[in-house]
CSV table of C-alpha atoms and ligand atoms in Angstrom, one decimal:
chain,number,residue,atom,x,y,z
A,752,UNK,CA,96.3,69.0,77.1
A,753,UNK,CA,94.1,69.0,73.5
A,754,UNK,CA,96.1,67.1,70.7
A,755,UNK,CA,96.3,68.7,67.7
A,756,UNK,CA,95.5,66.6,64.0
A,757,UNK,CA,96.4,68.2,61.0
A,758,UNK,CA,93.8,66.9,58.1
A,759,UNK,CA,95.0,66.9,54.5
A,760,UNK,CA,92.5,66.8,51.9
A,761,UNK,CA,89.9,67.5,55.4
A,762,UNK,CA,87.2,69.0,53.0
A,763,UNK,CA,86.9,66.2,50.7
A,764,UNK,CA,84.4,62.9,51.5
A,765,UNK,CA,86.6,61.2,53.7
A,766,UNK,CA,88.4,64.1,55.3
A,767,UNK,CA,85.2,65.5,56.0
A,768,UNK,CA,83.7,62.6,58.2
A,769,UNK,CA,87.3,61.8,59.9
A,770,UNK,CA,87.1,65.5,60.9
A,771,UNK,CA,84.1,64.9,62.4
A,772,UNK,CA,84.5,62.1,64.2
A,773,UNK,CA,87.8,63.6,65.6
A,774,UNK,CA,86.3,66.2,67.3
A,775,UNK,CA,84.1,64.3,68.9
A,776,UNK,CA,85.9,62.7,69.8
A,777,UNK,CA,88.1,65.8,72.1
A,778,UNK,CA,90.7,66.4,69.7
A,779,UNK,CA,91.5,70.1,67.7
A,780,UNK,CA,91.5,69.6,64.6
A,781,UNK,CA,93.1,71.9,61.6
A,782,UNK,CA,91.9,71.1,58.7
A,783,UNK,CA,93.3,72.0,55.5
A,784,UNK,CA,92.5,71.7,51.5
A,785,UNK,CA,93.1,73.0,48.3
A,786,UNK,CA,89.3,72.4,47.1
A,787,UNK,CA,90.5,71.4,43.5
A,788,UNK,CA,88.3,68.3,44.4
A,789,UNK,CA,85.4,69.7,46.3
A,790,UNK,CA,83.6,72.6,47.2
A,791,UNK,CA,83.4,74.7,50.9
A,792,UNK,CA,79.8,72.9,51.9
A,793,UNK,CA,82.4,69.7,54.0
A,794,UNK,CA,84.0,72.1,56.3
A,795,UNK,CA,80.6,74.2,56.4
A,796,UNK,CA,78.6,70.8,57.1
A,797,UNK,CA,81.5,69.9,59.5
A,798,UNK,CA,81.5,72.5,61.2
A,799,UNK,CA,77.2,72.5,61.5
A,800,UNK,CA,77.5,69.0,62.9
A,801,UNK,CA,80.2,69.7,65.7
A,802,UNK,CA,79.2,73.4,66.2
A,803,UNK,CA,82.3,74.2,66.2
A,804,UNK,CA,82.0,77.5,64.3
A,805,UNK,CA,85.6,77.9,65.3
A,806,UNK,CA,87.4,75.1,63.4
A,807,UNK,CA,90.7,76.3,61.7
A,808,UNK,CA,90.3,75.9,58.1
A,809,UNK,CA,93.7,76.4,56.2
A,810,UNK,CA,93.7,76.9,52.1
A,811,UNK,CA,96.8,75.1,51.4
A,812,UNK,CA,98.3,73.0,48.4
A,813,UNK,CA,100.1,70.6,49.9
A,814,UNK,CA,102.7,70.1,46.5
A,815,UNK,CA,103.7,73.8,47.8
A,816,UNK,CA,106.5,72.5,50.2
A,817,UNK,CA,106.4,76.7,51.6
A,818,UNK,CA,102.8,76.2,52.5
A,819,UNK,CA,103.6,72.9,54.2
A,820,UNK,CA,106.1,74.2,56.0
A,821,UNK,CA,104.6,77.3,57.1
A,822,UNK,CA,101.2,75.3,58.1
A,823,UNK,CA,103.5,73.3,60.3
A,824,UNK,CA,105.0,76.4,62.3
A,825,UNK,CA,101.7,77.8,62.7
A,826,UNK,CA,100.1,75.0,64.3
A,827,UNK,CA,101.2,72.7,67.6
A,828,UNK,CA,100.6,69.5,65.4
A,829,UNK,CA,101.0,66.0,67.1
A,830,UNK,CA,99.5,64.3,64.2
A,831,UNK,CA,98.3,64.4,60.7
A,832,UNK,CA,96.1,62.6,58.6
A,833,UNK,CA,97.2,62.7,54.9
A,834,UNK,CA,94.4,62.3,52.1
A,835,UNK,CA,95.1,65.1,50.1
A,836,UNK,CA,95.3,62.9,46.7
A,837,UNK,CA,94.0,62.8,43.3
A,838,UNK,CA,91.5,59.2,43.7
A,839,UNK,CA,90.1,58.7,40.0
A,840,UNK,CA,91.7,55.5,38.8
A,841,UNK,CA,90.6,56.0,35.3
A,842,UNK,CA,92.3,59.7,35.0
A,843,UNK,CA,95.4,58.5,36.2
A,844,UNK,CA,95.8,56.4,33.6
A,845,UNK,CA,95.4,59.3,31.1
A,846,UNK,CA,97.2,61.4,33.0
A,847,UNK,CA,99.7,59.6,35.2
A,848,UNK,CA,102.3,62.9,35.8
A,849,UNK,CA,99.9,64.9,37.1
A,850,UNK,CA,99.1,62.0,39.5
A,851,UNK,CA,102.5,60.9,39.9
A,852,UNK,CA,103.5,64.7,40.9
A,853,UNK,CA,100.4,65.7,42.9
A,854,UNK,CA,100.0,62.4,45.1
A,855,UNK,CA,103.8,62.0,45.6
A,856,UNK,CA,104.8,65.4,45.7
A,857,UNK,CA,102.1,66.4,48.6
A,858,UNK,CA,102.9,63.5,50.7
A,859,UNK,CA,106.6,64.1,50.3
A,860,UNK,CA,106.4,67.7,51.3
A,861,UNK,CA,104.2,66.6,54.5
A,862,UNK,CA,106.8,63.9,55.5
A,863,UNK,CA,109.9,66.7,55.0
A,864,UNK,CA,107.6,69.2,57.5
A,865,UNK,CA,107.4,66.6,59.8
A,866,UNK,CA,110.9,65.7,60.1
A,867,UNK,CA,112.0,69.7,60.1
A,868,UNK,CA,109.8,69.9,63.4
A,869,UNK,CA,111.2,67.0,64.8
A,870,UNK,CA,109.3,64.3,63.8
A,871,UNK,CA,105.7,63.4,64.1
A,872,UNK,CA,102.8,60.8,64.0
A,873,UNK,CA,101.6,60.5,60.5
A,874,UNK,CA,99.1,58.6,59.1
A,875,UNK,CA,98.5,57.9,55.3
A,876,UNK,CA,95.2,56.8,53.7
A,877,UNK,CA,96.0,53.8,51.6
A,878,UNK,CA,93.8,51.5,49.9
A,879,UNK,CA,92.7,47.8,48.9
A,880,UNK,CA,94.2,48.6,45.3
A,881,UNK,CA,97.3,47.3,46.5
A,882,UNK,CA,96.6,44.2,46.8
A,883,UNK,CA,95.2,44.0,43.1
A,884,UNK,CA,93.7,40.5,42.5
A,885,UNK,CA,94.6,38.8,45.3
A,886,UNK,CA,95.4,34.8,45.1
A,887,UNK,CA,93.4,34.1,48.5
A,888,UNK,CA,90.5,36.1,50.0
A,889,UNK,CA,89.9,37.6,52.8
A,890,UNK,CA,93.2,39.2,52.6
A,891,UNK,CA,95.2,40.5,55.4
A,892,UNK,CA,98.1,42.7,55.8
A,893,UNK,CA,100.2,40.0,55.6
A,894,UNK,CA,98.6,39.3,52.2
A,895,UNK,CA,101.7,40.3,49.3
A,896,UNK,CA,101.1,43.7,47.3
A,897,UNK,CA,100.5,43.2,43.6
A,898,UNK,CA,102.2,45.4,41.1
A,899,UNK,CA,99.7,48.1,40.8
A,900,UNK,CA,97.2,48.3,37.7
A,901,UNK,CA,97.2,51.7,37.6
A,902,UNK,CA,99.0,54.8,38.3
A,903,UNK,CA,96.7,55.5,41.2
A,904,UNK,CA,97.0,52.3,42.6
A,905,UNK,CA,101.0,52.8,42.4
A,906,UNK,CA,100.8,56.2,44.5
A,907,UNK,CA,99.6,54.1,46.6
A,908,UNK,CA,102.2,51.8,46.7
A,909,UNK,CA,105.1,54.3,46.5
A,910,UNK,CA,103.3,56.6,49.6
A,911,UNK,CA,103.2,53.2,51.4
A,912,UNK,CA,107.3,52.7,50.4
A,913,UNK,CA,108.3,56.3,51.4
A,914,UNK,CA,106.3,56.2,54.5
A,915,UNK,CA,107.7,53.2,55.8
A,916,UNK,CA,111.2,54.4,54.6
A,917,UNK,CA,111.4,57.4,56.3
A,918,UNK,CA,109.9,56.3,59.2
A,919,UNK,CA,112.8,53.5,59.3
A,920,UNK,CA,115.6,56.3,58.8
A,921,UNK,CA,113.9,59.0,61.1
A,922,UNK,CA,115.3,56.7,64.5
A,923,UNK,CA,111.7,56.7,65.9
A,924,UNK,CA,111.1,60.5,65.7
A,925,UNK,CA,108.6,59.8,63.0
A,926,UNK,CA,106.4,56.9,63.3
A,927,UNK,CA,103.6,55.8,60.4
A,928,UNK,CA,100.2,53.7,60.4
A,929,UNK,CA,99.0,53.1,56.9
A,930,UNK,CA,94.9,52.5,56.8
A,931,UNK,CA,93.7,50.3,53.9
A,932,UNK,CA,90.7,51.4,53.3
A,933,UNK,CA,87.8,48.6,51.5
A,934,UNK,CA,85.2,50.5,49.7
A,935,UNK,CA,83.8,53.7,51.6
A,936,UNK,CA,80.6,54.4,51.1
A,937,UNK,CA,77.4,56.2,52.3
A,938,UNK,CA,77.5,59.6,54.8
A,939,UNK,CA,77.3,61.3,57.8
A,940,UNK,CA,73.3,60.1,59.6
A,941,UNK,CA,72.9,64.0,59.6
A,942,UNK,CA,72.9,64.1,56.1
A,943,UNK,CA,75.1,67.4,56.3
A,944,UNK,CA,78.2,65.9,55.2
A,945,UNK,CA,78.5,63.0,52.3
A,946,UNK,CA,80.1,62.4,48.8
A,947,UNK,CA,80.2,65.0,46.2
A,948,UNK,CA,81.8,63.5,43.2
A,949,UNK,CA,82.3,66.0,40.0
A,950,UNK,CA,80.7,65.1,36.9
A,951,UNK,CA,80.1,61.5,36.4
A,952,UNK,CA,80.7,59.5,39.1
A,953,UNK,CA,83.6,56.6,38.8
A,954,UNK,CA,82.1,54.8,42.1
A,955,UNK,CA,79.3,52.8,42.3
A,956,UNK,CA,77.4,53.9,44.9
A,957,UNK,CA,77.5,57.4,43.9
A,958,UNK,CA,75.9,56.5,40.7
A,959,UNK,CA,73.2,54.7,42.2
A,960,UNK,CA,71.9,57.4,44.5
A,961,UNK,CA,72.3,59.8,40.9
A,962,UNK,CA,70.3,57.0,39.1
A,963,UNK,CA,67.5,57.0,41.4
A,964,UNK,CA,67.3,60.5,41.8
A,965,UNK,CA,66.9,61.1,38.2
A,966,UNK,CA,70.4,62.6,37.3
A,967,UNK,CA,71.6,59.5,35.4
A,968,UNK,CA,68.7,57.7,33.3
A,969,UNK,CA,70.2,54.2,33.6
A,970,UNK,CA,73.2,52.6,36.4
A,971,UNK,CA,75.6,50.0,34.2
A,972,UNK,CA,76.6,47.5,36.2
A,973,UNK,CA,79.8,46.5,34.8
A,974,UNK,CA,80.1,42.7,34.0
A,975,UNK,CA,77.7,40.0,35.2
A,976,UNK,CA,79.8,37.0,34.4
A,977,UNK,CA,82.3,36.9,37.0
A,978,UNK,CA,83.4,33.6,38.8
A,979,UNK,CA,80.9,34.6,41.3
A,980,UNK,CA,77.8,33.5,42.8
A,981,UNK,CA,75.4,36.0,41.0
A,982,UNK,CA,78.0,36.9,38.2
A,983,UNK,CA,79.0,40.3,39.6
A,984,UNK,CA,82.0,41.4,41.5
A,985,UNK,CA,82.6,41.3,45.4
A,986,UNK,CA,83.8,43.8,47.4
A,987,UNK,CA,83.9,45.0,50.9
A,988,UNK,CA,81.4,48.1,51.2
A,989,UNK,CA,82.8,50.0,54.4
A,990,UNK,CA,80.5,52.5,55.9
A,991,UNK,CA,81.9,55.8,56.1
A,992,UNK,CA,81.3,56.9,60.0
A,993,UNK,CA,82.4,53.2,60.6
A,994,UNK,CA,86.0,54.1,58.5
A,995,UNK,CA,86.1,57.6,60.1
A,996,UNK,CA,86.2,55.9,63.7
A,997,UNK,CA,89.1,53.8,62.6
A,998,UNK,CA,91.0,57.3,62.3
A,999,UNK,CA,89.9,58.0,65.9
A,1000,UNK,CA,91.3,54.4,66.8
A,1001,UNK,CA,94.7,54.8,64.8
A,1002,UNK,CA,95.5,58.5,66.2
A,1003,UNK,CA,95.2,57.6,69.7
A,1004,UNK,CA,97.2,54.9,69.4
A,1005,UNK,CA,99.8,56.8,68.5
A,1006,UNK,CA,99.9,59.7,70.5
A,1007,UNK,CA,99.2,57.1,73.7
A,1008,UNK,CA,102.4,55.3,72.7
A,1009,UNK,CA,100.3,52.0,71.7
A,1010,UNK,CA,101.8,51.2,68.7
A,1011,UNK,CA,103.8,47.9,68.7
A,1012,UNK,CA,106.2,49.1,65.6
A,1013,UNK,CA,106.7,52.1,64.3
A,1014,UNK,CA,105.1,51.6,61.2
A,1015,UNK,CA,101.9,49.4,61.1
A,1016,UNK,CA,99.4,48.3,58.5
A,1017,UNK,CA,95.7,48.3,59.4
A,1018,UNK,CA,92.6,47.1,56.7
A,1019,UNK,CA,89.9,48.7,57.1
A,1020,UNK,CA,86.7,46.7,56.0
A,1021,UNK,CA,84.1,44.8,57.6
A,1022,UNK,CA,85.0,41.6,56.3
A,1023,UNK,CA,81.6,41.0,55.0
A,1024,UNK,CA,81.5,40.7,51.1
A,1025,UNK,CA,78.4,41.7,48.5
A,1026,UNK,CA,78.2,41.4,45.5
A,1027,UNK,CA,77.4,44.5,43.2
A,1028,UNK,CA,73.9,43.4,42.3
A,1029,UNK,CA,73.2,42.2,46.3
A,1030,UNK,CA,74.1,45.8,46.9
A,1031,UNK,CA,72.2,47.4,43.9
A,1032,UNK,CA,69.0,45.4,45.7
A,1033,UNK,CA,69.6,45.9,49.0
A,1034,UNK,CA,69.7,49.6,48.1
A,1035,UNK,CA,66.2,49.0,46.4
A,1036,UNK,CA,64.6,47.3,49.4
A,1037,UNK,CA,65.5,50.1,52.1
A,1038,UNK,CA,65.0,52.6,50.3
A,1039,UNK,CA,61.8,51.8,48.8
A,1040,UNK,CA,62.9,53.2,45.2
A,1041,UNK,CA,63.1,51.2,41.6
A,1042,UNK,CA,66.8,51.5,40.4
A,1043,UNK,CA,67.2,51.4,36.6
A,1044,UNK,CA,69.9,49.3,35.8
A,1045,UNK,CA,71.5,46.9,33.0
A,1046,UNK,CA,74.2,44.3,32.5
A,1047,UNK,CA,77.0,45.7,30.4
A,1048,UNK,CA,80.2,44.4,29.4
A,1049,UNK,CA,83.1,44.1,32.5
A,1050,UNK,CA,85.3,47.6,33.3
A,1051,UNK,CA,88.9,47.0,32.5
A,1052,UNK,CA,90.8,46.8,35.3
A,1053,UNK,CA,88.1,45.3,37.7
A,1054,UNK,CA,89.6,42.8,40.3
A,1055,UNK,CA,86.9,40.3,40.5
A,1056,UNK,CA,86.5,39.8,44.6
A,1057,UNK,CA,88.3,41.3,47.0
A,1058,UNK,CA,87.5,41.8,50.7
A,1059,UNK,CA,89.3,42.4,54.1
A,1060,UNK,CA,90.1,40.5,56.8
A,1061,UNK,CA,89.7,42.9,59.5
A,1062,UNK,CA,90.9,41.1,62.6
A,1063,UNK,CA,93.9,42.9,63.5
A,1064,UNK,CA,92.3,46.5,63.4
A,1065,UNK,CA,89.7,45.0,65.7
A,1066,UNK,CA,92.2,43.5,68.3
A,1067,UNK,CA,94.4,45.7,68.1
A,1068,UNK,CA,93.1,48.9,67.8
A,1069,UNK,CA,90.1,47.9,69.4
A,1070,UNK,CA,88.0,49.2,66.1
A,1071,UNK,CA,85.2,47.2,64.4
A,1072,UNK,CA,82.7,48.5,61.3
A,1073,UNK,CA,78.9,48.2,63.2
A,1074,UNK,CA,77.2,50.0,60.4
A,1075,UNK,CA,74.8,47.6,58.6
A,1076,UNK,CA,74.6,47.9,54.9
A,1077,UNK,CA,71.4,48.8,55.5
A,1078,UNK,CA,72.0,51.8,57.7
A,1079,UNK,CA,74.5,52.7,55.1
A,1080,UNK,CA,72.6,53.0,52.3
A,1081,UNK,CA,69.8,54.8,54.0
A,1082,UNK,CA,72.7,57.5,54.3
A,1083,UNK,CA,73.4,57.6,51.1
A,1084,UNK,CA,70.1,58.0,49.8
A,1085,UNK,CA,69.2,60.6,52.3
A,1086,UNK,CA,73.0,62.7,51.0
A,1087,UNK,CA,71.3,62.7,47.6
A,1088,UNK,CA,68.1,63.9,48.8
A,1089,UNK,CA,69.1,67.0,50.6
A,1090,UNK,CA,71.1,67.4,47.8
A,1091,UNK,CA,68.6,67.5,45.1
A,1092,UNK,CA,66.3,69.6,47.6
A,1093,UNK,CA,69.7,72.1,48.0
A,1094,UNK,CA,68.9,72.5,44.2
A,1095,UNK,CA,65.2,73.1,44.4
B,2481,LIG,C1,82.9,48.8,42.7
B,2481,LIG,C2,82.2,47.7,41.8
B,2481,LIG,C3,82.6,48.0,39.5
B,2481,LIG,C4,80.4,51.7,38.9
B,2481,LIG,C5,87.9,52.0,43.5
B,2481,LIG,C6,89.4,52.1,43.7
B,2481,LIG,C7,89.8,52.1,45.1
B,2481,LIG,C8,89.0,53.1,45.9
B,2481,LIG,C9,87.5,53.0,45.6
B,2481,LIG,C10,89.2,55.5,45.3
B,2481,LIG,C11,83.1,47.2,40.7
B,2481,LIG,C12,81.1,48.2,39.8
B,2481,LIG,C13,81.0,50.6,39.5
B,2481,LIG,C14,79.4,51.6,38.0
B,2481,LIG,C15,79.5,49.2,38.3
B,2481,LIG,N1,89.6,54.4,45.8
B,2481,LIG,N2,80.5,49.4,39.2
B,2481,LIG,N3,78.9,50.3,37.8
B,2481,LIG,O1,86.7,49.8,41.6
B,2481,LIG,O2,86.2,48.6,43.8
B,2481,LIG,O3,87.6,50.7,43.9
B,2481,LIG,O4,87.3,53.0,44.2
B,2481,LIG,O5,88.6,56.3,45.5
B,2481,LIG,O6,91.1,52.3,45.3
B,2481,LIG,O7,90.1,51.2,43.0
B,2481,LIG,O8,85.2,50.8,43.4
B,2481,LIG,O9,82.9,51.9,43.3
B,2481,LIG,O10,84.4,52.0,41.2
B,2481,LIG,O11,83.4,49.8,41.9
B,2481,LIG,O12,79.0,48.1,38.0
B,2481,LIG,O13,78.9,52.6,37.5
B,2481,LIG,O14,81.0,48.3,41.2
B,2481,LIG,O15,82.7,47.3,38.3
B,2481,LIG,O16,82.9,45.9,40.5
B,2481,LIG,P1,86.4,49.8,43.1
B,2481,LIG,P2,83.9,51.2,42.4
């Protein structure tokens, strides 16, 4: 018989492409959002992509435990995929109670459905930001957590902590993979489905693809005198579809009983690291375009290098990122396009 995922936050970038990829891969999926961080063109785009004109599509807020619960008796679900989160590292620093609530609160009510049904496979969408700057790099899951820099970063944390907690206590009813996810970026190769960040974008490539289209005059690349090779920071630029797959991955090895604890840690990068510049001019060269850009002073809070050993993702889930940075940033450029000719 079908499994059933239930996707949290499944309209949003990520959500979006793991919905995707979940379907194809035989799966029903539910996908539910409160679209307070994106608009209805993901599930449209999803739903263009895997002609599935039927996919459920639930208007939840997951820090409404009633909704929660009530999404949970409607639906047969064997697993769920939990991104609905606030992401922008910046605001949660101005506004760390509204982060604190929505980003625990949601989780927690997810986790309590869970358990009220009897238990269930649940994974959370974590993130490099808890290692913060690491002492050794690549880092792997054994690498320690840093206290977190921001109140982001300590959701996080604390989703990580209550995860593994309750998955401890639920005497294996519930059990928990947490994916720590590099840096996403790019889209869907259809260009139907991709990033749709609200006002100005925090992430880098974003702004790029808004520079060269002519919707941001100039990119600031944030700090060009890093212990480095070229000055600018490293990081581990994960393709999107490649990240998505991983979900694919992580959910059938928990609902075929492959897990070899009940709560495991996975990164999710390709292990390859590139500097912000290397990536501004790799985006240059395959895309053909001139990318306006200057050197301004470093972004507080910056970790300098950070990238993923992913070796236990690919033995033991059997996942690998096979997107070239290339191929990535093609996507990307092509989002923006249809974008802009959406607009025209
Ligand atoms: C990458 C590099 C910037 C913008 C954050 C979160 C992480 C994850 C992804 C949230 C840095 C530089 C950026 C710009 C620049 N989660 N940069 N000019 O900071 O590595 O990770 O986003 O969604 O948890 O911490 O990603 O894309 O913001 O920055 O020079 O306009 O690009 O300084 O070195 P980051 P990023």
């Amino acid at each position: 018989m079908k499994k059933t995922v239930l996707v949290s936050g499944g309209a949003g970038f990520i959500g979006s492409h793991v919905t995707v990829e979940l379907i194809q891969a035989g799966y029903d999926v539910v996908m539910a959002d409160n679209f307070s961080n994106c608009d209805r063109s993901g599930y449209e785009g999803v739903k263009q992509i895997t002609g599935r004109e039927d996919l459920p599509l639930e208007e939840v807020d997951f820090c409404n435990a009633a909704q929660v619960h009530a999404l949970f008796a409607k639906y047969p679900i064997d697993a769920v995929i939990h991104f609905a989160a606030y992401k922008a590292v910046g605001e949660s620093v101005e506004k760390p109670v509204m982060y604190y609530k929505n980003n625990l609160m949601s989780f927690l009510n997810v986790l309590e459905a869970a358990q009220e049904k009897g238990g269930c496979n649940v994974l959370f969408s974590s993130s490099a930001t808890v290692y913060g700057e690491p002492d050794a790099v690549p880092v792997t899951e054994k690498t320690p957590r840093k206290p977190a820099t921001s109140p982001y970063g300590n959701t996080k944390q604390m989703c990580e902590d209550i995860l593994r907690d309750t998955v401890k206590a639920s005497g294996g009813t519930v059990k928990g993979i947490l994916l720590r996810y590099f840096n996403p970026i790019g889209a869907h190769p259809s260009a139907l489905i991709g990033e749709l960040p609200r006002g100005v974008p925090n992430n880098l490539v974003p702004y790029i693809t808004q520079t060269a289209v002519g919707k941001r005059p100039c990119l600031n690349i944030f700090g060009n005198d890093y212990p480095t090779p070229d000055g600018t920071c490293l990081r581990d630029f994960i393709d999107i579809v490649d990240l998505a797959k991983a979900h694919v991955c992580a959910v059938g090895r928990m609902l075929e009983g492959k897990m070899k604890a009940d709560c495991e840690v996975f990164n999710i990068g390709t292990g390859r690291p590139l500097s912000v510049l290397e990536l501004v001019n790799a985006f240059e060269k395959v895309n053909g375009v001139k990318l306006n850009y200057k050197f301004v002073p470093r972004r507080a809070g910056d970790v300098v290098s950070i990238w993923a050993d992913p070796t236990l993702a690919n033995t033991e889930m059997g996942w690998k990122a096979t997107r070239s940075i290339e191929e990535t940033l093609k996507s990307a450029w092509e989002w923006e396009l249809h974008l802009k000719n959406q607009q025209q």
